[in-house]
Amino acid sequence: MSPVRGKPRPRWAWWGIKRKNWAPGPLAPDLTRERQPLEEFPLDSVTFVGVLVAFGGDPEVSFLQGTRADAEVKVGDYVGQDYGQIGDIDLDTGTMVINEVKLGVSGRWQQNEEILSLPGAAVD
């Protein structure tokens, strides 16, 4: 008796469903934008050292970067290696909220909130 032979299949055959209109998700960072200087440093190496308030009341913030000079940033600027964007600067509490976007273990982008404080500022 001879074995039944079917049509040979390639070893790499894909049995899944093809996704036509794949989108990265609403939290995915814009990978095409030009990166800002403070994005080359891990967020835990950045120190919040002071607040300068302009006449219009919009705060600008100075960071101390190890051996580098201070950098002035404002709400909307990016800092840290995980696509962190400055969401809020609270002059009353001396804190800054940074919204980071990290790729999770599930393969989806997840938002994480980090808070930097001025030295000596009381954080709840």
Tab-separated table of C-alpha atoms in Angstrom:
chain	number	residue	atom	x	y	z
A	1	MET	CA	0.000	0.000	0.000
A	2	SER	CA	1.457	3.386	-0.970
A	3	PRO	CA	1.114	6.505	1.252
A	4	VAL	CA	-1.330	9.211	0.256
A	5	ARG	CA	0.516	12.297	-0.880
A	6	GLY	CA	-1.093	15.698	-0.827
A	7	LYS	CA	0.031	18.978	-2.219
A	8	PRO	CA	3.239	20.079	-0.431
A	9	ARG	CA	2.906	23.155	1.783
A	10	PRO	CA	5.696	25.629	2.427
A	11	ARG	CA	7.231	25.416	5.909
A	12	TRP	CA	6.427	29.040	6.628
A	13	ALA	CA	2.714	28.799	5.925
A	14	TRP	CA	0.716	31.392	7.869
A	15	TRP	CA	-2.618	30.231	9.170
A	16	GLY	CA	-3.643	33.467	10.888
A	17	ILE	CA	-5.967	36.169	9.697
A	18	LYS	CA	-4.432	38.991	7.710
A	19	ARG	CA	-5.067	42.442	9.183
A	20	LYS	CA	-5.649	44.974	6.444
A	21	ASN	CA	-6.260	48.262	8.224
A	22	TRP	CA	-3.864	47.853	11.135
A	23	ALA	CA	-3.424	50.933	13.338
A	24	PRO	CA	-0.860	51.312	16.140
A	25	GLY	CA	-3.435	52.547	18.677
A	26	PRO	CA	-4.350	55.914	20.168
A	27	LEU	CA	-1.438	56.021	22.651
A	28	ALA	CA	1.307	55.252	20.126
A	29	PRO	CA	3.967	57.988	20.066
A	30	ASP	CA	4.739	59.923	16.896
A	31	LEU	CA	7.934	58.190	15.781
A	32	THR	CA	8.411	60.610	12.875
A	33	ARG	CA	8.773	63.792	14.953
A	34	GLU	CA	12.176	65.275	15.674
A	35	ARG	CA	13.410	64.206	19.104
A	36	GLN	CA	14.258	66.856	21.697
A	37	PRO	CA	17.627	67.036	23.539
A	38	LEU	CA	16.359	65.809	26.944
A	39	GLU	CA	14.954	62.616	25.398
A	40	GLU	CA	18.400	61.030	25.260
A	41	PHE	CA	18.534	60.744	29.063
A	42	PRO	CA	16.613	58.323	31.312
A	43	LEU	CA	13.976	60.198	33.310
A	44	ASP	CA	15.517	59.144	36.634
A	45	SER	CA	18.741	60.982	35.717
A	46	VAL	CA	16.939	64.307	35.184
A	47	THR	CA	16.572	66.675	38.141
A	48	PHE	CA	13.887	69.365	38.428
A	49	VAL	CA	15.837	72.363	39.755
A	50	GLY	CA	13.771	75.501	39.297
A	51	VAL	CA	10.827	77.392	37.866
A	52	LEU	CA	10.961	80.638	35.923
A	53	VAL	CA	7.634	82.400	35.479
A	54	ALA	CA	7.224	84.677	32.461
A	55	PHE	CA	5.126	87.856	32.564
A	56	GLY	CA	2.201	86.007	30.981
A	57	GLY	CA	2.192	83.517	33.840
A	58	ASP	CA	3.386	80.536	31.779
A	59	PRO	CA	6.035	78.614	33.720
A	60	GLU	CA	9.322	77.555	32.177
A	61	VAL	CA	11.352	74.913	33.979
A	62	SER	CA	15.089	74.343	34.283
A	63	PHE	CA	16.541	70.839	34.448
A	64	LEU	CA	19.986	69.927	35.694
A	65	GLN	CA	21.609	67.247	33.546
A	66	GLY	CA	24.623	65.741	35.316
A	67	THR	CA	27.590	67.243	33.466
A	68	ARG	CA	25.426	69.084	30.932
A	69	ALA	CA	24.051	72.609	31.137
A	70	ASP	CA	20.525	73.323	32.303
A	71	ALA	CA	17.724	73.153	29.745
A	72	GLU	CA	14.542	75.211	29.756
A	73	VAL	CA	11.311	73.364	28.948
A	74	LYS	CA	7.573	74.045	29.041
A	75	VAL	CA	4.312	72.085	29.042
A	76	GLY	CA	4.179	69.969	25.885
A	77	ASP	CA	7.950	69.405	25.627
A	78	TYR	CA	9.394	65.895	25.716
A	79	VAL	CA	11.817	64.473	28.272
A	80	GLY	CA	13.159	60.977	29.029
A	81	GLN	CA	13.669	57.917	26.861
A	82	ASP	CA	10.075	56.652	27.103
A	83	TYR	CA	8.393	59.393	25.042
A	84	GLY	CA	7.621	61.398	28.184
A	85	GLN	CA	5.673	64.589	27.544
A	86	ILE	CA	5.325	67.317	30.169
A	87	GLY	CA	1.625	67.474	30.971
A	88	ASP	CA	1.501	69.966	33.838
A	89	ILE	CA	3.723	72.188	35.962
A	90	ASP	CA	2.184	73.086	39.315
A	91	LEU	CA	3.786	76.190	40.800
A	92	ASP	CA	1.972	75.787	44.141
A	93	THR	CA	3.306	72.300	44.886
A	94	GLY	CA	6.573	72.564	42.932
A	95	THR	CA	5.820	69.465	40.873
A	96	MET	CA	5.833	68.515	37.233
A	97	VAL	CA	3.701	65.752	35.696
A	98	ILE	CA	5.305	63.763	32.881
A	99	ASN	CA	3.138	61.397	30.844
A	100	GLU	CA	5.313	58.566	29.532
A	101	VAL	CA	4.232	56.110	26.854
A	102	LYS	CA	5.802	52.645	27.053
A	103	LEU	CA	5.300	49.508	25.008
A	104	GLY	CA	3.735	46.956	27.365
A	105	VAL	CA	4.236	43.198	27.470
A	106	SER	CA	1.000	42.777	25.527
A	107	GLY	CA	2.490	44.743	22.625
A	108	ARG	CA	0.201	47.722	23.219
A	109	TRP	CA	1.268	51.223	24.163
A	110	GLN	CA	0.491	52.126	27.782
A	111	GLN	CA	0.556	55.517	29.471
A	112	ASN	CA	2.386	55.979	32.762
A	113	GLU	CA	2.423	59.150	34.868
A	114	GLU	CA	5.655	60.222	36.571
A	115	ILE	CA	6.018	63.193	38.912
A	116	LEU	CA	9.188	65.222	39.376
A	117	SER	CA	9.460	67.539	42.371
A	118	LEU	CA	11.628	70.496	43.229
A	119	PRO	CA	14.128	69.699	45.986
A	120	GLY	CA	12.401	70.437	49.295
A	121	ALA	CA	8.887	70.421	47.790
A	122	ALA	CA	6.276	68.516	49.787
A	123	VAL	CA	4.466	65.987	47.582
A	124	ASP	CA	1.254	64.292	48.740
